[in-house]
Structure formats: C-alpha cells, structure tokens
XYZ file of C-alpha atoms in Angstrom:
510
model
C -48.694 28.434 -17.577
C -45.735 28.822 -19.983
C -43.938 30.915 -17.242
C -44.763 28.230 -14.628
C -43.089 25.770 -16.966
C -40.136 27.504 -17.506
C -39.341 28.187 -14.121
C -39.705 24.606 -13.768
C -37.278 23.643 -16.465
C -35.004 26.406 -15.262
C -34.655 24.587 -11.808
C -34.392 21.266 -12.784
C -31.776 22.412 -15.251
C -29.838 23.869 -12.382
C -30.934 20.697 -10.163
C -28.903 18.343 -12.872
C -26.046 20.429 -13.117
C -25.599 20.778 -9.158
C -25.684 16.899 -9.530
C -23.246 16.600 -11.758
C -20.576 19.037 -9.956
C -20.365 16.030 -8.034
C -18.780 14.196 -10.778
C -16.330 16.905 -11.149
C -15.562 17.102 -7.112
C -15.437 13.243 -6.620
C -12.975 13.283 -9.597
C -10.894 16.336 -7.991
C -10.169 14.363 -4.820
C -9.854 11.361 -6.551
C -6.683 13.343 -8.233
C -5.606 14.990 -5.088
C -5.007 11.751 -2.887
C -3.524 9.894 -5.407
C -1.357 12.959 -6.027
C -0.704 12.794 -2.434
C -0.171 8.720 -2.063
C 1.928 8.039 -4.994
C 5.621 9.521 -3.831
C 4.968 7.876 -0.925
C 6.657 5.136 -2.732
C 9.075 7.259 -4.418
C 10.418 9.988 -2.228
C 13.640 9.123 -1.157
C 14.314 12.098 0.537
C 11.720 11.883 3.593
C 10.105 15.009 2.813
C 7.213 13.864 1.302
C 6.638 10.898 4.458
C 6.475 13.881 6.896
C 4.059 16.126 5.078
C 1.742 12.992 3.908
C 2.486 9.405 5.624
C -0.904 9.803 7.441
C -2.628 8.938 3.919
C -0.561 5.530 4.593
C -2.516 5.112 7.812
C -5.788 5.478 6.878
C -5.963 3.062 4.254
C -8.794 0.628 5.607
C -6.820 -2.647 6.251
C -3.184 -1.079 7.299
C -5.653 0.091 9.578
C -6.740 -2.966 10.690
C -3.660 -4.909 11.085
C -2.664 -2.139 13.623
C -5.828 -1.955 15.233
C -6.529 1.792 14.447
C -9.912 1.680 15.747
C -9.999 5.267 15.023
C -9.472 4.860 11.557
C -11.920 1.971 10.769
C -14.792 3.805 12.645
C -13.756 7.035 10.671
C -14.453 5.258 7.207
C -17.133 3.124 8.401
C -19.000 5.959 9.181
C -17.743 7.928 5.845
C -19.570 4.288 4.535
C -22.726 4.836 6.690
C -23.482 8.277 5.424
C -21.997 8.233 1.876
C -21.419 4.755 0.328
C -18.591 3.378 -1.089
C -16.467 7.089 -1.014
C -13.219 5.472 0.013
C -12.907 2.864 -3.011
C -13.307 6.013 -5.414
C -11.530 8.211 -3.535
C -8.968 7.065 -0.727
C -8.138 3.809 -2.208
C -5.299 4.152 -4.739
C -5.837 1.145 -6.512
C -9.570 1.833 -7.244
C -8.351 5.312 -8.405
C -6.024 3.843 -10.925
C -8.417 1.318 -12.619
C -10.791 4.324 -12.547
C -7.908 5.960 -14.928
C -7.950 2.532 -17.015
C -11.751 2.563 -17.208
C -11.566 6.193 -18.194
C -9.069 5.152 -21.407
C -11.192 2.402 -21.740
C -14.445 4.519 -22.510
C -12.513 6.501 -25.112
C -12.419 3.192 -27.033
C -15.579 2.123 -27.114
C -18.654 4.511 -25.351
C -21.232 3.251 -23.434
C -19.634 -0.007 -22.784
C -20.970 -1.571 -19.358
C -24.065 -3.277 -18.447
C -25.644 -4.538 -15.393
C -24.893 -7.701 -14.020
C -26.006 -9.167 -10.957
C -23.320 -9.760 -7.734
C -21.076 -12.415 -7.546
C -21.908 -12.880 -3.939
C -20.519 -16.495 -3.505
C -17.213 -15.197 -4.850
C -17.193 -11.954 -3.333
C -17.377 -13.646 0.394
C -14.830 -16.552 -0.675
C -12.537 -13.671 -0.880
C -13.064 -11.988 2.143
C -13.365 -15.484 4.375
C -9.887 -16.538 2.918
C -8.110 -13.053 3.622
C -9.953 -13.254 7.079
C -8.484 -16.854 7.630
C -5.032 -15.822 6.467
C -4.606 -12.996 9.018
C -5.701 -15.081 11.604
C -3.057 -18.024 10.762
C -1.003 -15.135 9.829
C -0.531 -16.258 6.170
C 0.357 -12.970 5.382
C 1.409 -13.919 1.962
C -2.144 -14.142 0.297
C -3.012 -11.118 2.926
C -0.238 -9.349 0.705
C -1.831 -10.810 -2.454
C -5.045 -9.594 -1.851
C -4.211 -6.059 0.324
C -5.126 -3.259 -2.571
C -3.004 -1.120 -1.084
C -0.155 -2.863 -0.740
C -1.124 -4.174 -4.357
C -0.747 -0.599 -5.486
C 2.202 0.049 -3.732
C 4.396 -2.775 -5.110
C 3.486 -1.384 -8.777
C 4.334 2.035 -7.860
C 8.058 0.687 -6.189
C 8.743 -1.945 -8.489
C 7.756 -0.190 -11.892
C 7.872 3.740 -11.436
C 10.253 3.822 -8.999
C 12.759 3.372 -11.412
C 11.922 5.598 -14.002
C 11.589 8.250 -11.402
C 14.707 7.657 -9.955
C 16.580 7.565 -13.960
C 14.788 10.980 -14.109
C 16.021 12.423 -10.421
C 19.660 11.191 -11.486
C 19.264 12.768 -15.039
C 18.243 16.250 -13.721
C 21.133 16.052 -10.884
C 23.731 15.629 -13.724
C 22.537 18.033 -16.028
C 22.353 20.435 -12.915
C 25.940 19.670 -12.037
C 27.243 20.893 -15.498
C 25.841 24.085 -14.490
C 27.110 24.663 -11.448
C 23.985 23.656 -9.332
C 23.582 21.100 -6.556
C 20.118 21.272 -5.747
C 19.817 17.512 -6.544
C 21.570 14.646 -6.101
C 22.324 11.309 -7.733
C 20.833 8.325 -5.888
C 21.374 4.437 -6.916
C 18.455 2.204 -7.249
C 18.556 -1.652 -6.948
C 16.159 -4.306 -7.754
C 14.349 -5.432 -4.432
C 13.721 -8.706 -5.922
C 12.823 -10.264 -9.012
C 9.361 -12.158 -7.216
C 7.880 -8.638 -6.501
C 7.900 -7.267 -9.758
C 6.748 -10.243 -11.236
C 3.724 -10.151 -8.808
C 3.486 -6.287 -9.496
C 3.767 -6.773 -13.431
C 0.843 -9.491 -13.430
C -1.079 -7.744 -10.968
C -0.727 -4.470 -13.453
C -1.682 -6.421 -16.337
C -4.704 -8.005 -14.873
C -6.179 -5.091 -13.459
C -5.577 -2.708 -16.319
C -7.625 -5.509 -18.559
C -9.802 -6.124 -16.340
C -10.407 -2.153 -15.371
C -10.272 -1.020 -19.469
C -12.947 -4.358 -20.053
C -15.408 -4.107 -17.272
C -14.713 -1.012 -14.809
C -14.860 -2.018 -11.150
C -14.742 -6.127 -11.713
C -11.772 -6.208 -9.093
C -13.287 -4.514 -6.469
C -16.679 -5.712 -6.761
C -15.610 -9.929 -6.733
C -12.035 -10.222 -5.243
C -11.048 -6.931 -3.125
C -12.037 -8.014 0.626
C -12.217 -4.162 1.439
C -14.555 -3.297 -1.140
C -16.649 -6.872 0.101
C -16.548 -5.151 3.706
C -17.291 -1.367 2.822
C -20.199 -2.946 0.458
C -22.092 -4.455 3.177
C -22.059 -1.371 5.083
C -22.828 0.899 1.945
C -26.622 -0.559 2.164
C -27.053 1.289 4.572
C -25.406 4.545 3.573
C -27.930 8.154 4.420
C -26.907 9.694 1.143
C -27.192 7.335 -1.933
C -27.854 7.951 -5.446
C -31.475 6.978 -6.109
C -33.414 6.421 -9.701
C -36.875 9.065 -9.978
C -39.174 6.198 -11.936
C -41.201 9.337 -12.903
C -38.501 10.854 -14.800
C -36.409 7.588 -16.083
C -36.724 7.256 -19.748
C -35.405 3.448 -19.514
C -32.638 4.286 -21.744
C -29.954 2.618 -19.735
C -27.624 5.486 -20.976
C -26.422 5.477 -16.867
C -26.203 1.299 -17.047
C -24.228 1.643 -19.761
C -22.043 4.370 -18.322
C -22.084 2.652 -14.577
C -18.126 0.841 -14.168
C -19.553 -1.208 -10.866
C -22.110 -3.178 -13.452
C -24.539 -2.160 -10.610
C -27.927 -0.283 -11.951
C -30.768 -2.253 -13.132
C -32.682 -0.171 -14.903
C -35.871 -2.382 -15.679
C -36.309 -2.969 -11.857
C -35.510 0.596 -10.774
C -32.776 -0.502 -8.685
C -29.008 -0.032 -7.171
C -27.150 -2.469 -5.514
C -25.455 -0.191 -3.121
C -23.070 -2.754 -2.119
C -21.086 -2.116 -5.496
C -21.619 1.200 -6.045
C -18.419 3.125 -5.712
C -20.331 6.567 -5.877
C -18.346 8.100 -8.253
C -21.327 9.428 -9.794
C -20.535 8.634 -13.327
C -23.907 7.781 -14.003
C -25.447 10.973 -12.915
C -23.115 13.015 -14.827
C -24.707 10.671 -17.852
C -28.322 10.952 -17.189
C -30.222 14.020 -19.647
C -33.657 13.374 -17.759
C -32.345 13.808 -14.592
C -33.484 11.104 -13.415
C -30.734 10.123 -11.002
C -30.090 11.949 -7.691
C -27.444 11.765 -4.719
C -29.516 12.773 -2.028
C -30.479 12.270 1.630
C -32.620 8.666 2.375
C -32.109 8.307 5.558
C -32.778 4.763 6.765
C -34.823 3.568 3.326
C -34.250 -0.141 2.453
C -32.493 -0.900 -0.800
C -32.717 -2.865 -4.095
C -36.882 -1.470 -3.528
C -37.035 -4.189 -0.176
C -40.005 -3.008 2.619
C -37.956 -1.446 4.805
C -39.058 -3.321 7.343
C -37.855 -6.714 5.960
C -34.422 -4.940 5.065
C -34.028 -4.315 8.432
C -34.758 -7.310 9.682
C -33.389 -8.993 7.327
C -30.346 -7.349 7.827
C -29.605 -7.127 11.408
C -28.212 -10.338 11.300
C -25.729 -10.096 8.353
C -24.419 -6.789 10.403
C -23.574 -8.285 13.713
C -21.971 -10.977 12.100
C -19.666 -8.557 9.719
C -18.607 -6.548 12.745
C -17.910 -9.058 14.847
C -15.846 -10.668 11.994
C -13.718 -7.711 11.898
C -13.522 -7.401 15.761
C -12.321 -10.982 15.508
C -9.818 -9.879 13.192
C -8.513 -6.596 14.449
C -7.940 -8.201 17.890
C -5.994 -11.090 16.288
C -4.093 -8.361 14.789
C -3.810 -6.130 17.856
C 21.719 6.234 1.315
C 25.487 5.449 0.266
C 25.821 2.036 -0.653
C 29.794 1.823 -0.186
C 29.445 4.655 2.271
C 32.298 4.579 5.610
C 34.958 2.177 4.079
C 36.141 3.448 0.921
C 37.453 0.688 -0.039
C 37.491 -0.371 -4.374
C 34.846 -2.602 -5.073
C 36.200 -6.005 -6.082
C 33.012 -8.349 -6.536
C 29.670 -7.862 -5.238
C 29.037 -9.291 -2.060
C 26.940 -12.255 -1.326
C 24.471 -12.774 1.021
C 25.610 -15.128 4.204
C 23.054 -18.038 5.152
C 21.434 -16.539 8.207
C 19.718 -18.895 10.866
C 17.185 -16.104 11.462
C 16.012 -13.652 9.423
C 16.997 -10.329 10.337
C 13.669 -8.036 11.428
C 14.050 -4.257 10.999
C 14.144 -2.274 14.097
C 10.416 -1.110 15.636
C 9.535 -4.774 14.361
C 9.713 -5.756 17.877
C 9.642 -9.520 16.571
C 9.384 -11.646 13.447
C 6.289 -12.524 15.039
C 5.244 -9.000 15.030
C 6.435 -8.367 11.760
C 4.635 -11.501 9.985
C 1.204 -11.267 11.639
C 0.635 -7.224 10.632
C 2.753 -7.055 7.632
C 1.266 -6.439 4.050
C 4.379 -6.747 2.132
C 3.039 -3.191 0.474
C 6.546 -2.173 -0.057
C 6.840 1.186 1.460
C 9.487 0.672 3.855
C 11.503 -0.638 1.169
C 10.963 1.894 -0.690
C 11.504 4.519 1.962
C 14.719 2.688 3.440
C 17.736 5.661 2.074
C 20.425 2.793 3.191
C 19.585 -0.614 0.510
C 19.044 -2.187 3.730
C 15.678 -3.370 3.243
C 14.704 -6.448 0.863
C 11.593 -8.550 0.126
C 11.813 -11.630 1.459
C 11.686 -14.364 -1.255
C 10.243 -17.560 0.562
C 6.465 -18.167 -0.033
C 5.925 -18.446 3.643
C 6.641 -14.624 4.165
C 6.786 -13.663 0.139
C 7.541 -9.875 -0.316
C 7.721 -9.089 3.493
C 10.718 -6.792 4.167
C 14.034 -8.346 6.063
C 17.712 -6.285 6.651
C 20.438 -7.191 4.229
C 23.718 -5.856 4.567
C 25.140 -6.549 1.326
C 24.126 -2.845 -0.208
C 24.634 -0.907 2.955
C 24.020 -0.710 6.796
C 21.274 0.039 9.763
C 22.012 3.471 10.193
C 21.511 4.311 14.190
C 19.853 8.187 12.919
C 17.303 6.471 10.936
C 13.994 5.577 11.582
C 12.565 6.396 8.387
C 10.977 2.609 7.974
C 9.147 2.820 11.342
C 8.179 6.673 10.224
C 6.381 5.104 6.728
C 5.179 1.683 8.304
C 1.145 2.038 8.310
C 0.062 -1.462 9.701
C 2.238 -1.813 12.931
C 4.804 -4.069 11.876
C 7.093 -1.798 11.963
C 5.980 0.485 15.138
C 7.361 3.924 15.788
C 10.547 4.796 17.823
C 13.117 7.414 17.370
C 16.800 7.209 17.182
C 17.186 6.725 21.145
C 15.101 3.898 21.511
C 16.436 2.450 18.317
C 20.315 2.747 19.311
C 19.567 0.526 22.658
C 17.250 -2.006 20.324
C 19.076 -5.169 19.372
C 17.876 -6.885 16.214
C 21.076 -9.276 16.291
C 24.138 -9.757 17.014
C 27.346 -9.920 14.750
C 28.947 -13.373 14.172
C 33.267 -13.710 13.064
C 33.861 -16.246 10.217
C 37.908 -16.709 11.040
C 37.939 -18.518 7.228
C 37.153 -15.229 5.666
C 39.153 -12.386 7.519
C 41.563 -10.497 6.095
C 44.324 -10.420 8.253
C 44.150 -14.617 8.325
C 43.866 -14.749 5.293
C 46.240 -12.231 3.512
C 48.274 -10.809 6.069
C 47.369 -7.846 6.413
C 46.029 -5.305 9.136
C 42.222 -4.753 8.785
C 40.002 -3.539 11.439
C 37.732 -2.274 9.348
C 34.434 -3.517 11.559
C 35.542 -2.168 14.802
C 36.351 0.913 13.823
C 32.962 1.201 12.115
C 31.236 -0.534 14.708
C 28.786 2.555 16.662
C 28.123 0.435 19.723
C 32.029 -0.058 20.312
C 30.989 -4.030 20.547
C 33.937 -5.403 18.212
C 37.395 -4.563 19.620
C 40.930 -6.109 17.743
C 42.902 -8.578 20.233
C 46.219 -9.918 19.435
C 46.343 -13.281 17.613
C 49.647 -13.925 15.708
C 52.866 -12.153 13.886
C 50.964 -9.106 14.790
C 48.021 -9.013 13.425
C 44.919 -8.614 15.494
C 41.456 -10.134 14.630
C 37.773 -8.543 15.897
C 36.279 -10.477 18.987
C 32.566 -9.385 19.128
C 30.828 -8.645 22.501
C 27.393 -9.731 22.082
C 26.241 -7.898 24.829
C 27.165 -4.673 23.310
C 26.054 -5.670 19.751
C 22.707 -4.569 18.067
C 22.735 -5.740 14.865
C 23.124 -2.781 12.827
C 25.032 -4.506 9.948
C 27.580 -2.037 9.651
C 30.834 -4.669 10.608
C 28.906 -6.695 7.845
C 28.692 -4.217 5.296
C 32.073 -2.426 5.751
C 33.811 -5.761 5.652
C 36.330 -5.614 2.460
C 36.539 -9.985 2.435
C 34.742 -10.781 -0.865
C 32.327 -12.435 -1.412
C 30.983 -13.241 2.090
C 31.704 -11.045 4.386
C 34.221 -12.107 7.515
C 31.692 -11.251 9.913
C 27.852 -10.882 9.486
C 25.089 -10.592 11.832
C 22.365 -13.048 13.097
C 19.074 -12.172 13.434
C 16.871 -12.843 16.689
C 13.088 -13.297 16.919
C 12.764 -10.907 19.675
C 14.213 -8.353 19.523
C 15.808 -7.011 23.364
C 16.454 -3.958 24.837
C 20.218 -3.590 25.819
C-alpha cells in the first residue's frame, strides 16, 4: 500500500512539474519575440527589418487592415486550440505589462483577485475601433492599436537613448582607429507622439504593476476579439475540484483577475494562458490539458453551444465586415553651411510616402504605429500633427530627401498603407510634383548663380533657362517630376525653401 502511494506521489510530483515547465516555456518565447520585435523600431541600419519584419506582419490587426487572411486564420486557430497565446506571447504590449506585473509582484505577493468581466466596456471598445476603421477614423484606431501603442513608446522613448548609445560607441571606436560604427542624428518626430507615448506608458505601467492584465481584458479590441474565440480553445487550463484546497493561492497569483475559485471556474475569455497560476498551485490542482469541445465557466455543453453559435457568427462576420472595408544624411548632396533651420512650406496636400498609392490608402489602413518613421534612414518621414490623421506618417523635406534606392518604409509597413515596391517601380511613382517660389530664389534674390535643384534633381525634371543679367532660374517639368523632395531639401534659400513639392492624392505612374 505504502509503495502504491508513493508511486502515486512520485507521478503527480512529476505531473506538476511538467505543468509548470510551461511557465518557464511561455516565459522563454515571451522573451524571444519581444527580443525579436523591439529593434524593429530601432534599427536604423535595415538589417534587423530583413531578418525579422515578418513579426510586424503578424501582429493581429496590421493584419487586418491589410487583409492578411492568412494571418488572422493562423492566430485564430492558435486561439481555437490554445487560448489567448498571442496576448502573452506575440503581442508586445501584453509582454511588457507582463514585465510591469512581474515588478509589481516583487512589491507586494499575492496581490490579484477575481473579478468578474467588464463585458459592457469590453464591447464599447471593440464597436468604437470597429466604427472607426470603417469611417476610417484612424486616429482612435491608432489610439487603441496595441501594437502600434507599443511601437510609439519604443520610437519615441528608447529610440533615443539607443541612438545616444550607437553614437557614443562610434566615437569612442573612432579614437581607436575603428569604423565599425557610425554616428547617426536623431530628431524629434513630433512633440504629440511622445506625449501620447509618455501617457500611454504611464497608464499602462500603473495599471499593469496595480492589477496585471486590466488593459487587455476592458479596453484592447484584440484581446475583446481573441477572448471570444478563447471559449472555445481544445487545450485550456482546467481546476481538478478533487484536488483544490480553495486556497485561492492561483486567484491571487492570476494577472487576468479571471479564476473563481468558489465556483470552480475560468473565464477563458481573459485568460492570457501564461500559466502563472499553475506554476502557483502546490496541490496540483490546475492542469493545461486537452478538453476538446467542453463548455466553459461549468455551462451544459449543450447550452454553451447553443448559446454560443450565435455570438460566433456575429464576431466573424464583424471582422469580415471589417477586413473587407480595409481590403540617412540630413545635409547630404549640397554641402552647403547651415544658416537657419528650414521651415516647413504650407502644402495644399499632404505629401504620401511612396507604396502609399493614395492618402486614401494611407488613412484607411494606417495605425500611426511608427515604424516607418522609425525605419525611414533619410528624416523624411514625420507624424502628422492634425487630429484628423494624428501620428500618421507624411514626407517632409526639411531634414532630408526621398531617396530613389530606398524602399525601406514600404519594406517595414505591416498594415498595407504603405505596400511593397522596389526601387524600379518607385523611381516611375509620382507622389508630387515640385512647385518654384520666384520670391525666394537665390539668384533673384542675391545675384548669384544657384542651380542647386537641377543639378540634384534624379528625374532631370528642373532644367535652368535664361532670365536676366545672366542668371538662370529652374523651370520645373511636371511631367518629369516625382516628388522626391530633393530640389526642396537641397535648396540653400532660408527659411522656406525656393521651390518645394506638392503632394497629390493619387499617386500616378509616369
């Protein structure tokens, strides 16, 4: 009998600590992909894009705005069989506050209870993000969007520590003799985005180090999506009544608020399964196992079912509905001294980047998540400021030009805004055409030769004619002209340039 009971105890020991490995593993990934996402945002060399931009593109709602089908029936089904995976372990943002829960617990053990869903304010959420990429209010889609959340704290407020430490290394590596970096300038994108990335740091890092998951459980639409389908996940973690103690030592450990320990019960829609509470549980009591088709929250399966059926069709077709709806030298070629900054010009159209194929294009898919900002080597790229499109990227000349080699924002670009094209396509692609101010130009108004914006012109659309006393001025051939910037850029007239470009909302092949 005594040998019967300690093979018994030997096998459930070896049962819980199986379990728990899965603590350790979800953890391990956890750290690998946000290892793998964060330079995303600060590589400004390209390298890192080409080994691992496709973790850009399978982010769940990039992935719808571009109508990756593939991609949203890849994690749906990654939701079917295992829960709420991505939000522990794709999803950057749920990663860090995971990191903020984790100091959090240091302070204060066993600090979360259950609490039941906010449903009403969970679905508020998700309706008004649905609403605003159908009216293409891609502002509060930006607002809401945890990735591109993440990825405007990552630009705005690493981004410049890690470029202080790049230019640090490259100068103590020039004083001995090695080049193997190089300095690189950084500029401020905008004073609005790291506003909206400081708040959205603060709250979250409260709210994460306070209550765990609270973010993703009442306001991330992606976590209200992946939720509903997590009820129906084939591997969930389930409670053994026989072996629960009732000590709520997993409520108390469980960051989704989510395990009711007097009823038995999980709401699988908020469980993130990142197994916390199993690695908590002495009794082993909780399991991650196989349960097939089993209703949840202790529901007849046949009700849940039924019951069910209903909410299901109606969340897909929701997101059909919505995916259809969606279907580095800043003074580089001129040498010239800098005299005074240069100022923006008051364009009657914004400028979209090439690939953007429209402003159209651009506002109904963009997240304003900040990568191709990021990723642009040139200064070119800027968040707009306007609340109508706040934090979407336009081109701006006044730091440098549209290089025709790069297409390193339509490389990064994960929602189709920006959409893919290499340096052919993008030489015959005109975003806009170049406009001559005759108040501002050199030669009028100092007397002096210029030139300076047809000889850096790569289309050859700006040639010098003859005007007076000599001197020539540019005439632009708009024809010829695709918008590059690079007349704009190179101009020496300060502040406003002597000729800038004009943006078009389609953009045309030429």
């Amino acid at each position: 009998m005594e040998i019967s009971q300690k093979t018994e105890s030997r096998n459930n020991s070896s049962k819980v600590h199986k379990q728990r490995l899965l603590k350790i593993f979800r953890r391990l990934l956890a750290c690998i992909s946000i290892v793998m996402i964060t330079p995303l945002f600060l590589d400004f060399s390209g390298t890192w894009q080409t080994l691992f931009g496709w973790m850009a593109k399978i982010q769940f709602l990039p992935a719808v705005l571009s109508v990756n089908f593939l991609v949203i029936i890849g994690l749906v089904i990654l939701t079917l069989l295992f829960g709420r995976l991505y939000c522990s372990v794709i999803c950057p943002l749920g990663i860090m506050q995971d990191g903020f829960a984790w100091f959090g617990k240091q302070v204060k053990k066993n600090r979360y209870s259950y609490s039941k869903a906010l449903n009403i304010l969970r679905y508020t959420f998700l309706g008004i993000m649905i609403i605003a990429i159908i009216a293409g209010l891609n502002s509060m889609v930006a607002l809401l969007a945890p990735y591109s959340a993440y990825g405007r704290i990552v630009s705005s407020l690493l981004k410049p520590v890690w470029i202080w430490g790049n230019n640090l290394l490259a100068s103590w590596a020039e004083q001995h003799n090695s080049y193997a970096f190089y300095q690189v300038e950084y500029w401020y994108h905008g004073m609005g985005v790291l506003i909206v990335a400081v708040i959205t740091l603060i709250a979250l890092a409260f709210l994460a180090w306070r209550n765990g998951r609270t973010y993703c459980n009442t306001v991330c639409p992606v976590g209200t999506v992946l939720g509903f389908f997590s009820r129906f996940s084939l591997f969930r973690i389930v409670i053994d009544k026989s072996k629960c103690v009732d000590c709520k030592l997993c409520s108390r450990n469980c960051k989704a608020a989510c395990i009711d320990i007097p009823n038995h019960e999980i709401d699988y829609s908020r469980c993130v399964s990142c197994f916390d509470c199993i690695g908590k549980c002495n009794k082993g009591a909780l399991t991650f196992k196989y349960v097939g088709l089993k209703s949840d929250k202790g529901v007849s399966n046949a009700e849940s079912i039924d019951g069910s059926r209903r909410q299901f069709i109606s969340t897909a077709a929701i997101m059909g509905v919505t995916s259809a709806v969606s279907a580095a030298e800043k003074f580089g070629d001129g040498g010239l001294a800098v005299i005074e900054d240069k100022k923006i010009p008051k364009r009657n159209t914004r400028i979209a980047p090439p690939g953007a194929v429209s402003l159209r294009n651009l506002n109904n898919h963009c997240t304003a998540c900040q990568l191709c900002v990021s990723a642009c080597p040139n200064g070119v790229l800027r968040p707009i400021t306007d609340l109508e499109h706040f934090m979407q990227p336009e081109s701006s000349y006044e730091n440098g030009y549209c290089r025709p080699e790069c297409t390193r924002c339509s490389d990064v670009c994960p929602t189709g805004a920006i959409r893919p094209l290499d340096t052919a396509d993008k030489s015959s692609i005109q975003i806009g055409h170049a406009v001559w101010v005759k108040a501002n130009c050199v030669p009028l108004t100092d007397g002096v030769e210029c030139g300076n914006c047809a000889r850096h012109c790569p289309t050859g659309a700006i040639t010098m004619v003859e005007y007076e006393n000599g001197l020539k001025i540019p005439v632009v051939n708009t024809e010829r002209c695709i918008g590059c910037g690079a007349c704009e850029n190179l101009c020496p007239a300060r502040p406003y340039s002597a000729i800038y470009v004009e943006g078009h909302e389609n953009h045309r092949i030429i």
